[in-house]
mmCIF file of C-alpha atoms in Angstrom:
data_model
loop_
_atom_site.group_PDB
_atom_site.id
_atom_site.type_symbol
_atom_site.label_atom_id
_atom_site.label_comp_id
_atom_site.label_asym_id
_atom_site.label_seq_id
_atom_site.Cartn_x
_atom_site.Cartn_y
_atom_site.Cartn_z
ATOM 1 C CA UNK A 107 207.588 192.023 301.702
ATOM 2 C CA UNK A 108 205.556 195.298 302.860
ATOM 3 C CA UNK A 109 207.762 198.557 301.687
ATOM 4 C CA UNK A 110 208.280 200.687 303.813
ATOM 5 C CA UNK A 111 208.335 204.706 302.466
ATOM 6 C CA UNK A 112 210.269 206.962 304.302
ATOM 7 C CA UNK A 113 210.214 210.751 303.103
ATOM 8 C CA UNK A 114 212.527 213.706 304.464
ATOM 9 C CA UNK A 115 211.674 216.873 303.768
ATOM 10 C CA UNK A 116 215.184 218.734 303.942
ATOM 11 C CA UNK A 117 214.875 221.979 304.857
ATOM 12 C CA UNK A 118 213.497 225.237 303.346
ATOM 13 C CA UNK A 119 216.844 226.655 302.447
ATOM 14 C CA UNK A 120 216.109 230.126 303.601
ATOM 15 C CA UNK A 121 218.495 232.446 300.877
ATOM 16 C CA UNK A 122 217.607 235.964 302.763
ATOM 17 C CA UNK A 123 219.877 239.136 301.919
ATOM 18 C CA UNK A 124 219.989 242.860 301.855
ATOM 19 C CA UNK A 125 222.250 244.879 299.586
ATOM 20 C CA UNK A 126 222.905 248.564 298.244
ATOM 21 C CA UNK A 127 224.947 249.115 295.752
ATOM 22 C CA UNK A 128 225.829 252.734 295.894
ATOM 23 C CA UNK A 129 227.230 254.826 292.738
ATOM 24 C CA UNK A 130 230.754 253.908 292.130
ATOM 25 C CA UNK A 131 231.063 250.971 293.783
ATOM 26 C CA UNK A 132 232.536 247.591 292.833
ATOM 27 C CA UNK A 133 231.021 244.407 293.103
ATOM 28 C CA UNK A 134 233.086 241.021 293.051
ATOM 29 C CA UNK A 135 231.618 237.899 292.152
ATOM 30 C CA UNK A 136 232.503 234.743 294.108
ATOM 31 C CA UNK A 137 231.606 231.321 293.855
ATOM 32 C CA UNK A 138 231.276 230.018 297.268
ATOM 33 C CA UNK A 139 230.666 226.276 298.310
ATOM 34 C CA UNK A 140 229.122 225.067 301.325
ATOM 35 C CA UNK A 141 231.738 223.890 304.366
ATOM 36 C CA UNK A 142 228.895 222.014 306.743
ATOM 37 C CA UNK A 143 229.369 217.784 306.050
ATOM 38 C CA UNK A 144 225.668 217.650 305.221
ATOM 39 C CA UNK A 145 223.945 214.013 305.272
ATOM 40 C CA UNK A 146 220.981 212.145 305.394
ATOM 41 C CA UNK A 147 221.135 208.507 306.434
ATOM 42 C CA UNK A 148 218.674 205.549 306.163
ATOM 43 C CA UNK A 149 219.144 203.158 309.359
ATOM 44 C CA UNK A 150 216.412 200.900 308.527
ATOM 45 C CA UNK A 151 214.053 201.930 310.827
ATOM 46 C CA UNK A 152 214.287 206.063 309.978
ATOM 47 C CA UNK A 153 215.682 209.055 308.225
ATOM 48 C CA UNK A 154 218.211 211.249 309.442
ATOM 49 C CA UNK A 155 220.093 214.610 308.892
ATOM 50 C CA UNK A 156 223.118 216.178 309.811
ATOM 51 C CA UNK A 157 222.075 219.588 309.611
ATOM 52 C CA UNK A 158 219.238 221.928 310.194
ATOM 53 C CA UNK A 159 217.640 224.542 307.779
ATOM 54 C CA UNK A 160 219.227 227.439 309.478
ATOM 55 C CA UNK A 161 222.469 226.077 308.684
ATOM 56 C CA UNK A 162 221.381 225.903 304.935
ATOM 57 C CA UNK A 163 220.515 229.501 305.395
ATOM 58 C CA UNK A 164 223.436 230.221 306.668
ATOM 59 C CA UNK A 165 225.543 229.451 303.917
ATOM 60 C CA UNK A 166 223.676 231.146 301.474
ATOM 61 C CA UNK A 167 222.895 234.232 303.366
ATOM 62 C CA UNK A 168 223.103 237.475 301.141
ATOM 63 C CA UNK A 169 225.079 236.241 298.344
ATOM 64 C CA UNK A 170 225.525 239.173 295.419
ATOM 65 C CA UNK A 171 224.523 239.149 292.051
ATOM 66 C CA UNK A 172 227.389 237.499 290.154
ATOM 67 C CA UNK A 173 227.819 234.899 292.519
ATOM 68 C CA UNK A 174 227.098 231.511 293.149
ATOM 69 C CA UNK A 175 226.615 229.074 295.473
ATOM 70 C CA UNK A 176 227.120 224.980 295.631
ATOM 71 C CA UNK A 177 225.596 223.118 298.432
ATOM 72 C CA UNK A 178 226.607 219.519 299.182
ATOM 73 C CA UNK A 179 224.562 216.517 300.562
ATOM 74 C CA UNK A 180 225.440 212.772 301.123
ATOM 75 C CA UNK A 181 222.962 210.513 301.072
ATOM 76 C CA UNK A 182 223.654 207.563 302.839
ATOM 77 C CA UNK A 183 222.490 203.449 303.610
ATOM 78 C CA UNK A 184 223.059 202.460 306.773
ATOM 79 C CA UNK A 185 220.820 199.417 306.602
ATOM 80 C CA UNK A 186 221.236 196.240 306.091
ATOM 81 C CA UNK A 187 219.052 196.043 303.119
ATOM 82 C CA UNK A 188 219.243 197.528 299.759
ATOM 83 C CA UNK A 189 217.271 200.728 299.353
ATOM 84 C CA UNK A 190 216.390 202.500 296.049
ATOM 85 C CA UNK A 191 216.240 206.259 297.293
ATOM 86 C CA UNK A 192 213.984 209.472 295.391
ATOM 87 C CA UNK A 193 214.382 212.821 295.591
ATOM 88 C CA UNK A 194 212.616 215.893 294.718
ATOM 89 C CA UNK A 195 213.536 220.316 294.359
ATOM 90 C CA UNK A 196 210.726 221.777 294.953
ATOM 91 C CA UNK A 197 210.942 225.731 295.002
ATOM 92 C CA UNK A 198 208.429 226.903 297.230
ATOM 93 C CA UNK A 199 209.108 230.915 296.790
ATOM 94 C CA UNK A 200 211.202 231.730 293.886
ATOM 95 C CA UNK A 201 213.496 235.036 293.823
ATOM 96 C CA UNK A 202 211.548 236.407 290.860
ATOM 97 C CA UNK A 203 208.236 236.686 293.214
ATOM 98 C CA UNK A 204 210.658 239.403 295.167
ATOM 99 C CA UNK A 205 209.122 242.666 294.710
ATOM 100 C CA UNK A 206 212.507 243.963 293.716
ATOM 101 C CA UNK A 207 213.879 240.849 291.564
ATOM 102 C CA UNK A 208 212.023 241.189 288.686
ATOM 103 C CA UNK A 209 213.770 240.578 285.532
ATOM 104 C CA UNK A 210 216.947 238.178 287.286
ATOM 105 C CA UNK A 211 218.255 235.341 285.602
ATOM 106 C CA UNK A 212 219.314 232.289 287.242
ATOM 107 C CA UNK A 213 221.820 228.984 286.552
ATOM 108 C CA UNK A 214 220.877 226.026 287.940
ATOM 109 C CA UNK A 215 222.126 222.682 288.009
ATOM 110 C CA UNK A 216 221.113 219.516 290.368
ATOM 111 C CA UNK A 217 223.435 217.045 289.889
ATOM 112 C CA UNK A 218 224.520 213.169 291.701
ATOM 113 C CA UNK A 219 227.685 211.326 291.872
ATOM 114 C CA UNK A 220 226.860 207.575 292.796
ATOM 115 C CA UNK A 221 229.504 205.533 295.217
ATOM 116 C CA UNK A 222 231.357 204.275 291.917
ATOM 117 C CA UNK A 223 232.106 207.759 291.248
ATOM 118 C CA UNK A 224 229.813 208.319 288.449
ATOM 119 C CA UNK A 225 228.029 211.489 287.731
ATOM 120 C CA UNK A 226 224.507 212.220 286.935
ATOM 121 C CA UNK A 227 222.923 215.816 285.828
ATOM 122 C CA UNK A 228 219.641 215.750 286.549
ATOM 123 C CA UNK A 229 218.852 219.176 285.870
ATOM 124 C CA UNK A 230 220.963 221.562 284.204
ATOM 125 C CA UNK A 231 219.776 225.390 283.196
ATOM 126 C CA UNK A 232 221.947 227.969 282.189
ATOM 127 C CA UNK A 233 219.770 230.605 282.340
ATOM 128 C CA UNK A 234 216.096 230.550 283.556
ATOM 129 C CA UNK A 235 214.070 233.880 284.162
ATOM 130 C CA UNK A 236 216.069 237.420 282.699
ATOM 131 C CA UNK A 237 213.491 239.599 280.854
ATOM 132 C CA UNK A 238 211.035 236.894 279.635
ATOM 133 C CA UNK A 239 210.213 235.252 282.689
ATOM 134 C CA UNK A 240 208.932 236.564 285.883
ATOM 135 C CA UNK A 241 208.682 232.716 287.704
ATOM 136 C CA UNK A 242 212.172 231.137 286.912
ATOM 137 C CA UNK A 243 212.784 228.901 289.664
ATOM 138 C CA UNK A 244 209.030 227.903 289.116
ATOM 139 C CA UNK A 245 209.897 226.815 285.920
ATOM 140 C CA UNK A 246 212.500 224.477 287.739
ATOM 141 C CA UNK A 247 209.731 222.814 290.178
ATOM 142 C CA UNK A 248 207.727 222.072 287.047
ATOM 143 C CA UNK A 249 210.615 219.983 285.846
ATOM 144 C CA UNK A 250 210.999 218.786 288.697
ATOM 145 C CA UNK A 251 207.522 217.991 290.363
ATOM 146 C CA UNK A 252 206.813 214.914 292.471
ATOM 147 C CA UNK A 253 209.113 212.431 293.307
ATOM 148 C CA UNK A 254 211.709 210.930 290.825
ATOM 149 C CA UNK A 255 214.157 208.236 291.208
ATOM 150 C CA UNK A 256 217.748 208.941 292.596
ATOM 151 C CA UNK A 257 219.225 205.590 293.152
ATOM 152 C CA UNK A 258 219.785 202.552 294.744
ATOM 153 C CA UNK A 259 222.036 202.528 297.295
ATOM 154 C CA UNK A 260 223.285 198.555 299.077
ATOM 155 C CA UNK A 261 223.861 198.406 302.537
ATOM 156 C CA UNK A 262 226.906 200.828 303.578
ATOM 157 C CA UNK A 263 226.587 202.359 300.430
ATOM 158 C CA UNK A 264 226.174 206.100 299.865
ATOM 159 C CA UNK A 265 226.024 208.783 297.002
ATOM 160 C CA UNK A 266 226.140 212.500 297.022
ATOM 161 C CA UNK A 267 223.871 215.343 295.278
ATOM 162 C CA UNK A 268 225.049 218.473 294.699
ATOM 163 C CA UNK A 269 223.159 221.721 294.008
ATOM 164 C CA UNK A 270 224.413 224.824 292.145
ATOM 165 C CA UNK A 271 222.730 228.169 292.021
ATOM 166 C CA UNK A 272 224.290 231.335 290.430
ATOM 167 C CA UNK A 273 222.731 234.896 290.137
ATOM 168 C CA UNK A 274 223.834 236.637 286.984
ATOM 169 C CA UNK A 275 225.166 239.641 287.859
ATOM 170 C CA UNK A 276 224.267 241.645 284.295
ATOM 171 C CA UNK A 277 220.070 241.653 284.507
ATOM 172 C CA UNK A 278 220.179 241.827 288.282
ATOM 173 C CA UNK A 279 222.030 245.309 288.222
ATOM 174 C CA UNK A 280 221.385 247.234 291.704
ATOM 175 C CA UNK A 281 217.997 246.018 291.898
ATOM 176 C CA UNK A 282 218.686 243.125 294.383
ATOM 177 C CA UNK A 283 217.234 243.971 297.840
ATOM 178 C CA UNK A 284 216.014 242.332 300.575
ATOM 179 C CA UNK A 285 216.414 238.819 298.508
ATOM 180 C CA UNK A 286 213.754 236.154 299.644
ATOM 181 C CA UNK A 287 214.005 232.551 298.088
ATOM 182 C CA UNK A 288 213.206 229.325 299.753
ATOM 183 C CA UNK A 289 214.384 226.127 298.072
ATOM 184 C CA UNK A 290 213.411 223.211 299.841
ATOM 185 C CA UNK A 291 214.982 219.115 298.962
ATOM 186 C CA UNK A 292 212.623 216.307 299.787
ATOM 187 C CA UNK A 293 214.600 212.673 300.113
ATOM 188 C CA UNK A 294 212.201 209.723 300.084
ATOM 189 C CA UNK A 295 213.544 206.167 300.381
ATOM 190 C CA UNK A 296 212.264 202.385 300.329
ATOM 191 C CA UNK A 297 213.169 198.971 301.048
ATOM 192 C CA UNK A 298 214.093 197.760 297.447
ATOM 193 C CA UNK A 299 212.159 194.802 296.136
ATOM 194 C CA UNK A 300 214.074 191.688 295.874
ATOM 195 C CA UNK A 301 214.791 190.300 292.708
ATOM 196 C CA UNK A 302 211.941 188.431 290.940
ATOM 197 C CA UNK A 303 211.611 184.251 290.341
ATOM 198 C CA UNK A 304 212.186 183.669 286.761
ATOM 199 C CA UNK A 305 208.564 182.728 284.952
ATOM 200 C CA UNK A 306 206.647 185.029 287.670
ATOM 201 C CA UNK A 307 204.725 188.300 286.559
ATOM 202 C CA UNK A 308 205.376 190.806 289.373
ATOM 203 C CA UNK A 309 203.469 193.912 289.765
ATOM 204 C CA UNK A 310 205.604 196.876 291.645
ATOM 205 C CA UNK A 311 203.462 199.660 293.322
ATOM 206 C CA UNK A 312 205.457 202.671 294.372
ATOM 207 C CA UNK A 313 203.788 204.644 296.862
ATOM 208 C CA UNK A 314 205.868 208.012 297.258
ATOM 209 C CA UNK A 315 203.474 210.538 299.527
ATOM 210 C CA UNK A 316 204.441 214.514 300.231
ATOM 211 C CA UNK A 317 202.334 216.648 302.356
ATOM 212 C CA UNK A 318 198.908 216.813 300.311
ATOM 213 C CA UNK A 319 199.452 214.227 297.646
ATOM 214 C CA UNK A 320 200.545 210.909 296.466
ATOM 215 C CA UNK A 321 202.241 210.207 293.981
ATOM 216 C CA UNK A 322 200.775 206.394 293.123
ATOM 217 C CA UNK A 323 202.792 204.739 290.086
ATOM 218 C CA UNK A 324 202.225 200.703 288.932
ATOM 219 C CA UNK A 325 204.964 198.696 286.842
ATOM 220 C CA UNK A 326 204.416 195.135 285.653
ATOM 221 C CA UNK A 327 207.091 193.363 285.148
ATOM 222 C CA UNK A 328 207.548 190.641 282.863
ATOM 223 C CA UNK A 329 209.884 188.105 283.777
ATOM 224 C CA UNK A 330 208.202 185.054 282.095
ATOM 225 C CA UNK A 331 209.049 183.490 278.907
ATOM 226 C CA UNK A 332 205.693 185.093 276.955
ATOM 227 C CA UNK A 333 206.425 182.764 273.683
ATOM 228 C CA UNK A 334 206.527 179.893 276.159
ATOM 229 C CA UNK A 335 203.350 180.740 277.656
ATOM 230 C CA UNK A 336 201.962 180.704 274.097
ATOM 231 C CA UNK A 337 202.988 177.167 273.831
ATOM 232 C CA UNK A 338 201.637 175.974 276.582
ATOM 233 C CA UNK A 339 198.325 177.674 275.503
ATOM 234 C CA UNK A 340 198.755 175.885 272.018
ATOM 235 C CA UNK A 341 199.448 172.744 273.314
ATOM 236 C CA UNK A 342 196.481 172.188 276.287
ATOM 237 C CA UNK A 343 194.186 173.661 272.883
ATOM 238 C CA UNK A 344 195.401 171.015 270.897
ATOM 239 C CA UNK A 345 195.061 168.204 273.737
ATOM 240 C CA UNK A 346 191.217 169.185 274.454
ATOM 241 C CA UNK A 347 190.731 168.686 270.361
ATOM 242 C CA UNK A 348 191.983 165.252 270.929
ATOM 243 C CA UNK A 349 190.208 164.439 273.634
ATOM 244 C CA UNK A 350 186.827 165.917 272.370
ATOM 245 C CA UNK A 351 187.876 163.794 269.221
ATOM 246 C CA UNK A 352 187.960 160.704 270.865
ATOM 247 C CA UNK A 353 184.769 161.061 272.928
ATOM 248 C CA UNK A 354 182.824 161.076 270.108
ATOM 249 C CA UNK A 355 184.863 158.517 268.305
ATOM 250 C CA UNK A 356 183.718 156.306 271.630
ATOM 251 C CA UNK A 357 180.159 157.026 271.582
ATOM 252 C CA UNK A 358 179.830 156.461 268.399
ATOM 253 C CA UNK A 359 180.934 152.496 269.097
ATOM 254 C CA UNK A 360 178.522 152.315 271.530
ATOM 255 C CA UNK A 361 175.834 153.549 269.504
ATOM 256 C CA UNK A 362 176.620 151.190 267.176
ATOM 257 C CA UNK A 363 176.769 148.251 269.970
ATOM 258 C CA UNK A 364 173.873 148.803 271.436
ATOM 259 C CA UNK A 365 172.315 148.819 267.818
ATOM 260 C CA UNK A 366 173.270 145.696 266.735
ATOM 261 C CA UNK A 367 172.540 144.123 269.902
ATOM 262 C CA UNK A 368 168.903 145.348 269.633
ATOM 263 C CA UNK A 369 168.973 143.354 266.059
ATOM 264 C CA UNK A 370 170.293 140.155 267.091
#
């Protein structure tokens, strides 16, 4: 069966905000979670979303240091066939690149809950950047780079990732203005490969492209018996021995024949 990759890039989440903190004042931190019913959905012939990158931006316009944000997306199979589905975080400007957000700190935390319910961290940072680093969310995309695999999803089946980021509110002090970060979720899925013939090798190539490169991975999987396959080895060895064997055990005899007919 020819796969068939489909990849979504979902949206340079545009987090742009201006903010003065003047002497005296108070700043509140909130935790604020996104109210759009974000999806994407695989209909077996194409990807689709629910909601544009302004919207994204929207949610997560200007938010303070000391808040945070959680941003919601269901991915979902509207095929008929099962599909295994990948996903990727790339940050493609992080808020330490800011000229005025040197020294934040970020938390972090890309998570998935499957459609049984069960929960999967697939990245989880407390703190990335403060004082030591001056690329945190870069250090993210390193952990993150290239496609990885999500899960596979049967037909009317659906899961949901969730993303989490929180400014710390202590090393940002006053220094947060005119914010700039762009995070930006790739979604890549595939016709999953039907389940192999017991006693066949099967090779699996995964083919996951982005904009300038592929990402080209090979598994072999073994589904034989390999101690069986040994056997048979053994025993078609064995038989060729005997057969060899008897060859010369037969011209032999008719040497011998056609000796002691020259005799007589």
């Amino acid at each position: 069966m020819r796969k068939k990759i489909l990849c979504l890039v979902m949206a340079g989440a545009v987090m742009a905000g201006t903010m003065t903190v003047g002497t005296g004042t108070t700043v509140y931190a909130e935790d604020f979670t996104s109210q759009g019913d974000w999806s994407v959905t695989f209909d077996g012939e194409g990807m689709e979303s629910s909601f544009s990158s302004q919207e994204m931006a929207d949610e997560i316009y200007g938010i303070l240091p000391g808040d945070s944000i959680e941003l919601k997306v269901n991915v979902q199979n509207d095929s008929q066939e099962d599909t295994d589905w990948y996903m990727s975080n790339e940050v493609i400007k992080s808020l330490e690149e800011g000229s005025t957000a040197q020294g934040g700190a970020y938390g972090y935390t890309l998570r998935y809950v499957n459609a049984a319910g069960k929960e999967t961290v697939l990245f989880d940072s407390d703190t990335i950047g403060g004082d030591e680093g001056e690329e945190a969310l870069q250090e993210v995309t390193g952990s993150l780079e290239d496609y990885f695999y999500l899960d596979r999803l049967g037909s009317d089946q659906g899961g949901t990732v969730y993303l989490t980021v929180a400014l710390d509110g202590e090393t940002q002090g006053n220094d947060y203005q005119n914010t700039l970060a762009q995070l930006q979720m790739n979604f890549a899925t595939e016709i999953a490969e039907p389940d192999t013939v017991q006693g066949e090798d099967k090779v699996i190539n995964r083919t996951v492209k982005e904009a300038d490169k592929t990402v080209y991975r090979t598994q072999r999987v073994k589904t034989g018996d390999e101690s069986q396959t040994l056997l048979y080895s053994a025993i078609a060895l064995v038989s060729g021995l005997v057969l060899l064997g008897l060859g010369i055990v037969a011209l032999k005899k008719k040497k011998n024949r056609e000796e002691g007919e020259l005799r007589s």
